Structures are given as structure tokens and as C-alpha cells.
């Protein structure tokens, strides 16, 4: 009877199920060893976060290890700037590779030896067809490939040519090394795939030491093998490559990790492809890789997202074996609000200032009112804010010809200034163009603290700042980088320009409370009634804070979640 309740929890995804079965059968001697293998050809995006949380998370959960491995076999597209940013992002997400940061380029010599062994086994050959010819010979899904006339070179001839390829005797494209498998194989990946190509290019780590570079399919399985990986997790587009992964390791009779594929993350409103993101950066459409509108991890960080929120998001989206579902961006924002609602202190900022003068308040008088940093968390403390005759309020909190259900300020209407007093609008001041530049109000001294004891009620509560004490600040509000309908083909500059949302950033000059003059870059807060913000890590200066709006306060996605 009780055995029902003692059953261990069901694994929450298919990879955990595989690991637990492997543990049960002692397939790997109790080991779980994963790796996160980015190519350092761009900054990491939210899709990579899914892979990071999966690989490092599994290692953590099952007492195993996860390596960071740079898959740096393409010298012309890679750079140390990317290596550094990737390390910083993985650490920021809360994961650590300890002393296991590896580079595929560290294995170039061992990979070369493996290639030589394949040649000696008669399982690889040097082909001298051009790239176009190789493509033509490959065939299609319905038509088998045809063998290259160079396919039957002797091992000696192949070895000689391969050595001379390495020695730099030939120009780019003159020869390639190919696996000798089967040109009629139903899986096109298996039709004598290229293992090495000639590239006279400088590599960011090995310099000019090499002019031949191994291909991904050859490098990846062998790197996994060298490192003793057990579960090699990659995204679904590598499903067909698994057969080659297995072929290389079986043919060389080497330690053989298992590859498993999972569905990649797709999300509404964003592009998740380094190739496309590079385009946005190089075309100057954004302010670098960490532009707060970018779906990069560094962009999210600068925008004010927290690692806790991103990890929670990755946990909630789960890991599926198949499918091409698109996750709603709202879910990520929902996870973010859940976290920030908990930890962000509440402070005062006025984004679009409008002067409010209290005509019956003494010129030099200063009241002080106590503001808690979090309504539900007294342990977060409080501070006092000064109240004076001249205040800043939000321009959007006043409306001249207000509709019936307008509870904020309007001519003749009374509102509460948060924790301070009731005020009633008695006059409106305009500039020459007719724009309202100031409100004249009367306050009721009997409502000190923001409450009336004669039972009089007001429906609107506004935030405010004492004009004399407020600190100028800049606010940056964001919208999706792409127009409704999502990004078009961003590789085409015209189409890129046309698909960008021209209103994706709005810069406002406003004010914040005095205590925020020297805000630390990266500091999170909620400006009451206007959203969650984070002090920009690049632009914030002492005495001149710049705040990025991380997200608004309203969680429209919570409703979706309730609907199921
Ligand atoms: P991109 O298409 O953006 O260039 P990539 O797959 O080429 O991505 P890599 O640096 O090769 O980028 O990826 C490192 C790891 O992150 C790989 O294991 C890859 O499968 C995984 N990954 C990349 N994009 C996603 C995604 N959208 N969802 C889940 N995992 C991803
Ligand atoms: Mg890639």
C-alpha cells in the first residue's frame, strides 16, 4: 500500500530518464559527464541558456561534471572576445566548469593522429575534386551519390598528400580529407563526409601553426571521447550526424560517449541565431551584443534580467525529445517578474516630469515621510523622503478632459500623494504653445500620511518627488526589436531595416529620489507604478544614473498560465 507513495519521483525529462536507467544498469560506472560546447563565433543567446542549464544542471543533479568546451575549429569566424564573453555568461548564469575549460584547438595534434589512423585503416582518403564537384557527387535524398575518381588512392598516396596538406604545400580548396564510408548511403551525412579542409588562416589560439582544420563532425565526437563525456547532448538538427559520430568512434575503436538530441528553444519576437545576431551588431542596428533589446545573455543581463529568472524559465520550458514549438516571450517575463517582485526594492522615480506646486504649502517647509522598501518585507527596511512645495509628478497622471473613470489628477479632482497628503488640482499653467507645464494644487494638512479621518476617500494614489531634492536621471524604455510579425530575413540588409521596430527604445529625462544619485551599475529596483528597472552597466555615472526598464509591472502572461 505504502509502496505507491515511496516510488521515486518520475524523471522530469527524457534525458533524466536515460541517465537514471544508465545509473541502474551501471552503464558508466555511476558517472555523469556532460559538456557545453559553444563555438566562439558570437555571444551566447537565450537558446544557449537552455543548453547550459541542461548540461550543467544534469551534472549538478547527479553529482557529475560538466566541461566547458570551445568548439574552435573555424579560424576565420572566431575571436577571444567571444571566448571571454561566453565564460562570463556561463558564470553569471550560476554555473562553473571548475578546472575543465577545454578547447577543440588543444586537440589539433591528437585529431590529426586520429585522421592518420583512419587513412592507414583505409577509412579515409584525400579527394582532389573541387567543392562544387564534391557537392554534385553527393547526390540527393532520392538520388544516390557517385564516387570520386580519387576515392581509391592507396593509403601511402593518401598519407603523403595529407602530410603535404599539413605542411602547407597546397592552396585552400585544392584537397580535402574525406571519410571513406558509402556514397550510396541513405543518410547523406554518411556519403564520405569531409573531415579536414585546407584553410590558410590565422587561428586565435594556435596562430599560424596549422593550415588544415578539422570539421565539426570529426572534432566533436573525438573531443567528447578524449574528455570522457558520458552523455553528449545536442540539438535536433544533429540527429542525422549521430550516425557519423558513432562511425568515427567505432572505426577508431575509441571510448564512446552517447549522443542524444533535444529540441532547440524557439521564442516569439526574437531571433536566436548567432549568424543573424552578428548582422544586427555589424549593421549598427543595436548598441552592441549587450544592447538591452538583444536576446543575448549579456543583453538580458544589461536589461536587468536575473540569472534566477532565466534558470527558472529554462526549468519551466523543459526538455523535449522532438518538436519545434515556439515559447511565448511572456513566459520569460513572467519568470522575471516572479523573481523581481520578491527581491527588488521599491523606490520613487518620475519618468515624464510635470511640475506640481502646492499653493497653500509654506515656501520653506519640508515634511519627511517614511517609505518602506518593500510592502511585504519589513526586513528590507525603509527610508525617509522629503516633501516640499514644488513637486514632480508623472505627466501621464494628469488629464485635462478626463473620462469618468479617471481616478488620477484632473482639474478639480483630488488624489493622494503616496504616504504624504491629499491634494486637489485648482489651476493649470500653460506655455505659449498651450501645453500644460505646471499644475497648481491645494493640499489638506489634515490628511498627513496620506489618510483622511473624515471618511473622505480618493481613488488615485500618485508617486511624486520633491523637485528641490530630486536627482536627474535617464530612463530607457524598450519594446521588441522587431515589428509585429517577427523578423524577416535579417541577412538581407533591406529586409533587416524594414523589419526593425523603429520605436524599440525610448529615452526619457526624469528624476529619481535623492538616495539614488550614486546608484551602482547593475542595481535592480522597482520604480513604483512604472516598472522594474536596472541601472545601466555602461552608462550609469556617479551622480547621473541611467535606468533601463527591465519590464513593466503587469503580468499578462499569468492569465495564460491559469488557463493552462
Ligand atoms: P546558432 O545557431 O545561434 O549559431 P549554434 O548551435 O550554432 O547556435 P553553438 O555555439 O554551436 O551555437 O552552440 C552551443 C550549444 O548550444 C550547442 O550544443 C547547441 O546545440 C546549443 N544551442 C544553440 N542554440 C540553441 C537553442 N536555440 N536551444 C537550445 N540549445 C541551443
Ligand atoms: Mg554551431
XYZ file of C-alpha atoms and ligand atoms in Angstrom:
596
model
C 0.000 0.000 0.000
C 2.632 2.470 1.049
C 4.886 1.370 -1.818
C 2.787 3.682 -4.027
C 3.924 6.729 -2.124
C 7.531 5.585 -1.832
C 8.036 5.377 -5.563
C 10.834 7.694 -6.601
C 9.702 10.830 -8.432
C 9.332 10.438 -12.183
C 12.260 11.991 -14.015
C 11.104 15.357 -15.356
C 12.541 14.913 -18.837
C 13.594 12.120 -21.173
C 17.317 12.738 -20.658
C 16.983 12.324 -16.916
C 15.091 9.112 -17.593
C 18.016 7.898 -19.710
C 20.555 8.873 -17.054
C 18.603 7.142 -14.333
C 18.362 3.988 -16.415
C 22.128 4.195 -17.053
C 22.677 4.538 -13.313
C 20.505 1.494 -12.683
C 22.395 -0.648 -15.210
C 25.738 0.879 -14.174
C 26.482 1.714 -17.786
C 29.034 4.420 -17.000
C 30.164 3.253 -13.577
C 27.850 5.781 -11.945
C 29.367 8.720 -13.821
C 27.506 11.584 -15.433
C 29.791 13.741 -17.529
C 28.345 16.349 -19.863
C 29.759 19.331 -21.718
C 28.588 22.649 -23.074
C 30.316 23.121 -26.459
C 29.878 26.651 -27.863
C 31.594 27.812 -30.976
C 33.247 31.146 -30.062
C 31.807 32.958 -33.080
C 29.375 35.232 -31.248
C 27.799 35.958 -27.885
C 25.508 33.445 -26.218
C 21.746 33.856 -26.508
C 18.778 32.608 -24.524
C 18.764 29.371 -26.559
C 22.254 28.637 -25.272
C 20.962 29.250 -21.751
C 18.684 26.257 -22.250
C 21.659 24.096 -23.195
C 23.795 25.462 -20.333
C 21.095 24.864 -17.734
C 20.539 21.378 -19.115
C 24.185 20.282 -19.250
C 25.434 21.924 -16.062
C 22.128 21.224 -14.328
C 22.293 17.476 -15.011
C 25.873 17.303 -13.750
C 24.831 19.127 -10.585
C 21.742 16.980 -10.053
C 23.513 13.647 -10.487
C 26.794 14.525 -8.793
C 28.664 14.576 -12.102
C 30.782 17.034 -14.021
C 30.212 19.381 -16.920
C 33.005 20.718 -19.110
C 33.077 23.986 -20.942
C 34.498 23.250 -24.369
C 35.136 25.783 -27.057
C 34.469 24.232 -30.407
C 37.001 26.485 -32.131
C 37.723 24.790 -35.450
C 36.709 27.638 -37.735
C 39.576 30.172 -37.500
C 38.053 32.858 -39.684
C 34.930 33.424 -37.581
C 36.263 33.054 -34.077
C 37.666 35.507 -31.613
C 38.897 35.768 -27.991
C 36.314 38.450 -27.332
C 33.701 35.732 -27.795
C 35.587 33.255 -25.609
C 35.704 35.794 -22.766
C 32.053 36.742 -23.110
C 30.961 33.090 -23.106
C 32.871 32.376 -19.893
C 31.401 35.453 -18.225
C 27.880 34.485 -19.276
C 28.124 30.882 -18.038
C 29.426 32.103 -14.677
C 26.744 34.757 -14.445
C 24.081 32.105 -15.002
C 25.446 30.424 -11.905
C 27.463 27.530 -13.320
C 31.101 26.571 -13.067
C 33.349 24.268 -15.082
C 35.996 24.198 -12.325
C 39.325 23.309 -13.977
C 37.695 21.866 -17.086
C 37.710 24.609 -19.675
C 38.841 22.949 -22.899
C 39.388 23.977 -26.486
C 38.999 21.737 -29.500
C 42.099 23.515 -30.808
C 44.073 21.957 -27.931
C 43.302 18.618 -29.560
C 44.513 19.503 -33.072
C 47.544 17.225 -32.812
C 45.530 14.302 -31.427
C 42.817 14.838 -34.024
C 45.470 14.781 -36.724
C 46.776 11.462 -35.381
C 43.233 10.045 -35.482
C 42.930 11.132 -39.112
C 46.224 9.436 -39.933
C 44.934 6.261 -38.300
C 41.779 6.380 -40.410
C 43.918 6.734 -43.539
C 46.043 3.762 -42.526
C 42.891 1.733 -41.889
C 41.771 2.542 -45.432
C 38.867 4.526 -43.960
C 39.823 7.982 -45.183
C 41.203 9.415 -48.404
C 42.387 12.666 -49.882
C 39.981 13.946 -52.504
C 41.063 16.498 -55.091
C 37.659 17.383 -56.502
C 36.589 20.994 -56.147
C 33.972 21.942 -53.590
C 31.367 22.242 -56.350
C 32.227 18.846 -57.752
C 32.015 17.266 -54.321
C 28.553 18.750 -53.921
C 27.472 17.377 -57.292
C 28.800 13.931 -56.444
C 26.936 13.863 -53.165
C 23.537 13.103 -54.728
C 20.213 13.934 -53.089
C 17.667 12.360 -50.806
C 16.259 10.458 -53.789
C 19.423 10.010 -55.851
C 22.499 8.151 -54.561
C 25.870 9.859 -54.694
C 28.692 8.904 -57.007
C 32.231 8.043 -56.066
C 35.056 10.482 -56.589
C 37.725 9.359 -59.103
C 40.254 9.899 -56.267
C 38.437 7.579 -53.874
C 40.687 4.612 -54.464
C 44.050 6.232 -53.850
C 46.324 3.947 -51.861
C 46.896 4.540 -48.176
C 50.501 5.548 -48.956
C 49.419 8.125 -51.501
C 46.748 9.463 -49.123
C 49.229 9.716 -46.267
C 51.742 11.527 -48.429
C 49.127 14.029 -49.638
C 47.695 14.568 -46.148
C 51.179 15.288 -44.741
C 51.804 17.749 -47.540
C 48.403 19.356 -46.911
C 49.529 19.921 -43.335
C 52.910 21.203 -44.470
C 51.188 23.960 -46.442
C 52.104 22.802 -49.946
C 48.610 23.372 -51.343
C 46.280 26.349 -51.609
C 42.850 26.463 -49.963
C 40.403 24.100 -51.623
C 42.999 22.037 -53.503
C 42.279 18.894 -51.462
C 40.165 17.672 -48.588
C 40.365 14.600 -46.407
C 37.187 12.535 -46.534
C 35.914 9.532 -44.625
C 35.524 6.510 -46.851
C 32.081 5.212 -45.976
C 29.434 4.790 -48.661
C 28.395 7.180 -51.455
C 25.010 5.447 -51.744
C 24.225 5.632 -48.022
C 20.603 6.617 -47.339
C 21.855 9.139 -44.764
C 23.582 11.859 -46.809
C 25.826 12.752 -43.859
C 27.429 9.322 -44.336
C 28.346 9.846 -48.015
C 32.075 10.222 -47.486
C 31.888 13.341 -45.289
C 34.751 15.816 -45.300
C 36.983 15.512 -42.226
C 39.642 18.131 -42.954
C 39.971 21.110 -45.237
C 42.802 23.450 -46.107
C 42.464 26.943 -44.655
C 45.474 29.225 -44.689
C 44.098 31.279 -41.835
C 45.336 32.597 -38.515
C 43.698 30.923 -35.519
C 43.064 32.933 -32.348
C 44.802 30.283 -30.226
C 47.089 28.217 -32.448
C 48.275 31.131 -34.551
C 49.768 30.033 -37.874
C 50.682 26.569 -36.668
C 48.010 24.905 -38.795
C 46.709 25.380 -42.295
C 44.378 22.388 -42.230
C 41.391 22.428 -39.883
C 39.165 19.524 -38.805
C 35.415 19.644 -39.467
C 32.787 19.733 -36.736
C 31.614 16.122 -37.139
C 35.128 14.762 -36.802
C 36.158 17.062 -33.976
C 33.091 16.830 -31.839
C 32.857 13.100 -31.229
C 36.596 12.801 -30.652
C 36.657 15.740 -28.210
C 33.799 14.105 -26.286
C 35.777 10.876 -26.282
C 39.058 12.475 -25.127
C 37.226 14.149 -22.249
C 35.411 11.029 -21.054
C 31.978 12.522 -21.646
C 29.082 10.127 -20.984
C 26.011 11.941 -22.321
C 26.646 14.236 -25.274
C 23.576 16.428 -25.628
C 22.949 18.443 -28.731
C 20.046 19.955 -30.598
C 17.826 18.087 -33.031
C 19.465 19.273 -36.223
C 22.351 16.931 -35.359
C 20.176 13.845 -35.345
C 21.470 12.704 -38.750
C 25.038 13.374 -37.638
C 24.774 10.859 -34.822
C 25.467 8.029 -37.238
C 28.751 9.658 -38.224
C 29.560 10.374 -34.567
C 29.216 6.661 -33.900
C 31.072 5.639 -37.070
C 34.196 7.660 -36.245
C 34.463 6.340 -32.690
C 33.625 2.752 -33.661
C 36.065 2.727 -36.563
C 38.841 4.070 -34.365
C 37.745 1.746 -31.528
C 37.715 4.558 -29.017
C 35.849 5.349 -25.802
C 32.345 6.056 -26.979
C 30.017 8.618 -25.355
C 26.359 8.568 -26.415
C 24.796 11.450 -28.273
C 21.215 12.470 -27.525
C 19.294 15.189 -29.292
C 16.761 17.579 -27.793
C 14.522 20.281 -29.268
C 16.080 23.703 -29.526
C 14.454 26.710 -27.967
C 12.499 28.971 -30.270
C 10.797 32.053 -28.922
C 8.320 34.633 -30.168
C 9.647 38.116 -31.009
C 13.347 37.204 -31.132
C 15.899 35.670 -33.465
C 18.094 33.005 -31.906
C 20.920 32.551 -34.322
C 24.384 33.966 -33.859
C 24.712 34.489 -37.586
C 21.691 36.761 -37.563
C 22.566 38.472 -34.310
C 26.016 39.291 -35.688
C 24.257 41.061 -38.516
C 22.330 43.277 -36.115
C 25.579 44.240 -34.398
C 27.641 44.776 -37.541
C 24.899 46.777 -39.279
C 24.733 49.027 -36.214
C 21.044 48.261 -35.696
C 21.761 47.830 -31.974
C 24.285 49.162 -29.457
C 26.488 46.054 -29.437
C 25.925 42.463 -28.350
C 24.743 43.540 -24.914
C 22.181 46.035 -26.154
C 19.286 45.608 -23.683
C 16.981 44.696 -26.599
C 19.159 41.781 -27.692
C 18.135 38.203 -26.814
C 21.725 37.559 -25.764
C 22.548 36.602 -22.206
C 24.628 39.772 -21.899
C 21.720 41.799 -23.307
C 19.319 40.322 -20.779
C 21.823 40.992 -18.011
C 22.199 44.642 -19.031
C 18.446 44.946 -19.326
C 18.100 43.766 -15.720
C 17.101 40.132 -16.043
C 18.360 37.961 -13.210
C 20.093 34.577 -13.522
C 17.430 33.168 -11.195
C 14.697 34.200 -13.638
C 16.471 32.698 -16.632
C 17.170 29.430 -14.814
C 13.537 29.260 -13.707
C 12.463 29.832 -17.331
C 14.728 27.032 -18.577
C 13.342 24.720 -15.926
C 9.749 25.511 -16.884
C 10.147 25.087 -20.635
C 11.529 21.608 -20.051
C 13.434 19.449 -22.487
C 11.621 17.623 -25.235
C 12.913 14.887 -27.489
C 11.258 16.367 -30.531
C 9.048 19.178 -31.704
C 9.557 22.652 -32.910
C 7.413 24.578 -30.510
C 7.791 28.290 -30.043
C 7.837 29.520 -26.459
C 5.927 32.710 -25.668
C 8.250 35.555 -24.680
C 5.672 36.302 -21.987
C 6.766 33.221 -20.059
C 10.297 34.588 -19.669
C 8.887 37.915 -18.484
C 6.611 36.080 -16.091
C 9.579 34.264 -14.531
C 11.388 37.579 -14.305
C 8.516 39.336 -12.514
C 8.174 36.471 -10.064
C 11.814 36.927 -9.104
C 11.931 40.722 -9.121
C 8.655 41.066 -7.260
C 10.369 39.236 -4.454
C 13.755 40.916 -4.386
C 13.519 44.373 -5.995
C 13.323 47.320 -3.585
C 10.524 49.812 -4.295
C 11.746 53.333 -4.933
C 10.476 56.555 -6.489
C 11.213 57.819 -9.950
C 9.348 60.200 -12.228
C 9.873 59.348 -15.876
C 7.962 62.177 -17.582
C 8.040 65.026 -15.077
C 5.270 67.580 -14.659
C 5.643 70.340 -12.032
C 3.059 70.343 -9.264
C 3.045 73.386 -6.946
C 1.074 73.326 -3.713
C -0.164 76.888 -3.407
C -1.137 76.692 0.271
C 2.065 74.934 1.428
C 4.702 77.148 3.132
C 7.671 78.010 0.894
C 10.433 76.682 3.132
C 8.640 73.883 4.889
C 9.995 70.343 4.496
C 7.964 67.341 5.656
C 9.530 63.924 5.772
C 7.641 60.730 5.098
C 8.695 57.170 5.701
C 8.688 54.800 2.707
C 9.208 51.053 3.119
C 11.457 49.398 0.511
C 9.039 46.507 0.144
C 5.396 46.496 1.231
C 5.517 42.841 2.329
C 9.084 42.726 3.579
C 9.743 44.983 6.567
C 13.173 43.358 6.855
C 14.193 45.245 3.702
C 13.912 48.464 5.718
C 12.713 51.928 4.818
C 13.913 55.486 4.188
C 12.541 58.993 4.570
C 11.691 61.161 1.572
C 11.361 64.960 1.730
C 8.119 66.677 0.726
C 8.105 70.358 -0.304
C 6.001 72.967 -2.014
C 7.236 72.090 -5.500
C 6.992 68.505 -6.618
C 7.448 66.408 -9.715
C 4.665 64.073 -10.691
C 4.184 61.888 -13.740
C 2.818 63.804 -16.719
C 0.675 60.787 -17.576
C -1.052 61.117 -14.182
C -2.820 64.296 -15.304
C -5.573 64.601 -17.842
C -7.377 67.794 -18.673
C -10.572 66.407 -20.139
C -10.711 63.230 -18.160
C -13.216 60.447 -18.757
C -15.488 59.306 -15.952
C -13.348 56.558 -14.535
C -10.173 58.639 -14.401
C -9.014 58.496 -10.783
C -5.795 60.417 -11.187
C -5.393 64.189 -11.409
C -7.739 66.373 -13.411
C -8.953 69.928 -12.869
C -10.911 69.976 -9.609
C -10.106 66.353 -8.747
C -8.498 65.204 -5.510
C -5.866 62.445 -5.242
C -3.493 61.056 -2.665
C 0.213 61.714 -2.964
C 1.595 58.453 -1.704
C 2.254 58.439 2.075
C 2.005 62.283 2.112
C -1.190 64.300 1.660
C -4.361 64.639 -0.351
C -4.077 67.361 -2.989
C -6.706 68.899 -5.266
C -5.918 70.454 -8.629
C -7.067 74.106 -8.645
C -5.348 75.536 -11.697
C -3.373 74.651 -14.785
C -0.413 76.642 -16.175
C 0.426 76.532 -19.893
C 3.310 77.657 -22.005
C 2.979 79.781 -25.164
C 2.127 76.726 -27.256
C -0.712 75.789 -24.940
C 0.997 72.790 -23.407
C 0.370 72.198 -19.713
C 3.647 72.879 -17.872
C 2.512 73.094 -14.267
C -0.367 72.158 -12.001
C -1.414 74.325 -9.069
C -2.836 72.293 -6.229
C -4.095 72.760 -2.700
C -3.230 70.263 -0.024
C -5.230 69.287 3.039
C -2.936 69.384 6.112
C -5.402 67.101 7.927
C -4.517 64.227 5.598
C -0.898 63.919 6.696
C 0.483 60.465 5.929
C -1.982 60.103 3.065
C -5.150 59.340 5.083
C -8.236 61.345 5.845
C -10.075 60.900 9.146
C -13.301 62.485 7.953
C -14.059 59.408 5.866
C -13.310 61.221 2.601
C -11.976 58.773 0.053
C -9.829 59.265 -3.018
C -9.304 56.580 -5.607
C -5.989 57.657 -7.099
C -2.583 57.422 -5.433
C 0.306 59.055 -7.247
C 4.041 58.860 -6.785
C 5.963 62.116 -6.503
C 9.344 63.669 -5.762
C 10.344 66.916 -4.099
C 11.625 68.998 -7.014
C 14.334 70.615 -4.901
C 15.741 67.244 -3.781
C 15.198 65.092 -6.867
C 18.181 63.820 -8.828
C 18.103 63.991 -12.641
C 18.111 60.561 -14.220
C 17.702 59.000 -17.616
C 15.242 56.207 -18.278
C 15.339 53.882 -21.236
C 12.155 52.054 -22.130
C 12.193 49.184 -24.565
C 9.878 47.409 -26.898
C 10.512 44.396 -29.115
C 13.381 44.871 -31.532
C 11.280 43.607 -34.422
C 7.928 44.751 -35.689
C 4.773 42.753 -35.236
C 5.017 39.623 -37.324
C 8.568 38.995 -36.241
C 11.854 39.380 -38.027
C 12.107 38.879 -41.736
C 15.294 37.690 -43.364
C 17.826 39.657 -41.348
C 20.692 38.575 -43.583
C 19.321 40.889 -46.238
C 20.116 44.467 -45.121
C 16.988 45.957 -46.721
C 14.730 43.421 -45.157
C 16.501 43.836 -41.831
C 15.919 47.571 -41.817
C 12.280 47.083 -42.773
C 11.591 44.519 -40.069
C 13.088 46.524 -37.197
C 10.676 48.263 -34.867
C 11.583 51.987 -35.088
C 10.142 52.522 -31.588
C 12.067 49.797 -29.806
C 13.777 52.296 -27.499
C 12.508 55.474 -25.884
C 14.873 57.663 -23.849
C 13.305 59.826 -21.141
C 14.823 62.526 -18.918
C 13.292 62.442 -15.483
C 14.135 62.328 -11.798
C 14.738 59.828 -9.017
C 14.743 60.091 -5.241
C 17.838 61.626 -3.599
C 19.294 58.341 -2.313
C 19.734 57.045 -5.862
C 22.223 59.696 -7.020
C 25.134 57.259 -6.865
C 23.351 54.090 -7.898
C 25.659 51.147 -8.513
C 25.639 49.984 -12.144
C 23.565 46.809 -12.361
C 21.385 47.632 -9.344
C 17.763 46.402 -9.604
C 14.681 48.171 -8.345
C 11.019 48.764 -8.925
C 10.049 52.354 -9.570
C 6.614 52.415 -8.047
C 3.841 52.212 -10.621
C 6.200 52.302 -13.618
C 8.047 49.014 -13.741
C 11.177 47.118 -12.855
C 14.426 48.845 -13.718
C 18.149 48.214 -13.608
C 20.940 50.796 -13.586
C 22.710 50.523 -16.936
C 26.113 48.928 -16.500
C 27.758 51.052 -19.172
C 26.039 54.424 -18.991
C 25.461 54.985 -15.277
C 27.852 57.551 -13.778
C 28.168 58.761 -10.187
C 25.522 61.438 -9.745
C 23.940 60.624 -13.107
C 22.121 57.303 -13.084
C 20.705 55.747 -16.241
C 17.971 53.177 -15.746
C 16.872 50.516 -18.195
C 13.317 49.358 -17.841
C 13.617 45.625 -17.407
C 9.902 45.006 -17.744
C 6.562 46.527 -16.885
C 4.581 45.592 -13.796
C 1.599 43.945 -15.415
C 1.892 40.235 -15.931
C -0.457 39.473 -18.770
C 1.058 36.030 -19.119
C -0.055 34.907 -15.650
C -3.603 34.668 -17.038
C -2.397 32.452 -19.878
C -0.780 30.154 -17.326
C -4.019 29.896 -15.348
C -5.927 28.996 -18.488
C -3.416 26.179 -18.827
P 23.449 29.434 -33.503
O 22.518 28.819 -34.489
O 22.838 30.521 -32.704
O 24.772 29.808 -34.094
P 24.742 27.108 -32.618
O 24.037 25.855 -32.274
O 25.467 27.164 -33.895
O 23.715 28.281 -32.453
P 26.866 26.695 -30.801
O 27.850 27.640 -30.242
O 27.346 25.657 -31.733
O 25.738 27.553 -31.494
O 26.003 26.044 -29.638
C 26.495 25.571 -28.429
C 25.464 24.664 -27.830
O 24.250 25.379 -27.590
C 25.134 23.528 -28.751
O 25.092 22.328 -28.023
C 23.797 23.893 -29.317
O 23.069 22.774 -29.663
C 23.169 24.679 -28.157
N 22.166 25.602 -28.661
C 22.327 26.580 -29.570
N 21.165 27.198 -29.835
C 20.226 26.601 -29.061
C 18.817 26.775 -28.876
N 18.133 27.695 -29.548
N 18.187 25.975 -27.979
C 18.878 25.054 -27.285
N 20.193 24.839 -27.413
C 20.873 25.591 -28.293
Mg 27.080 25.993 -34.378
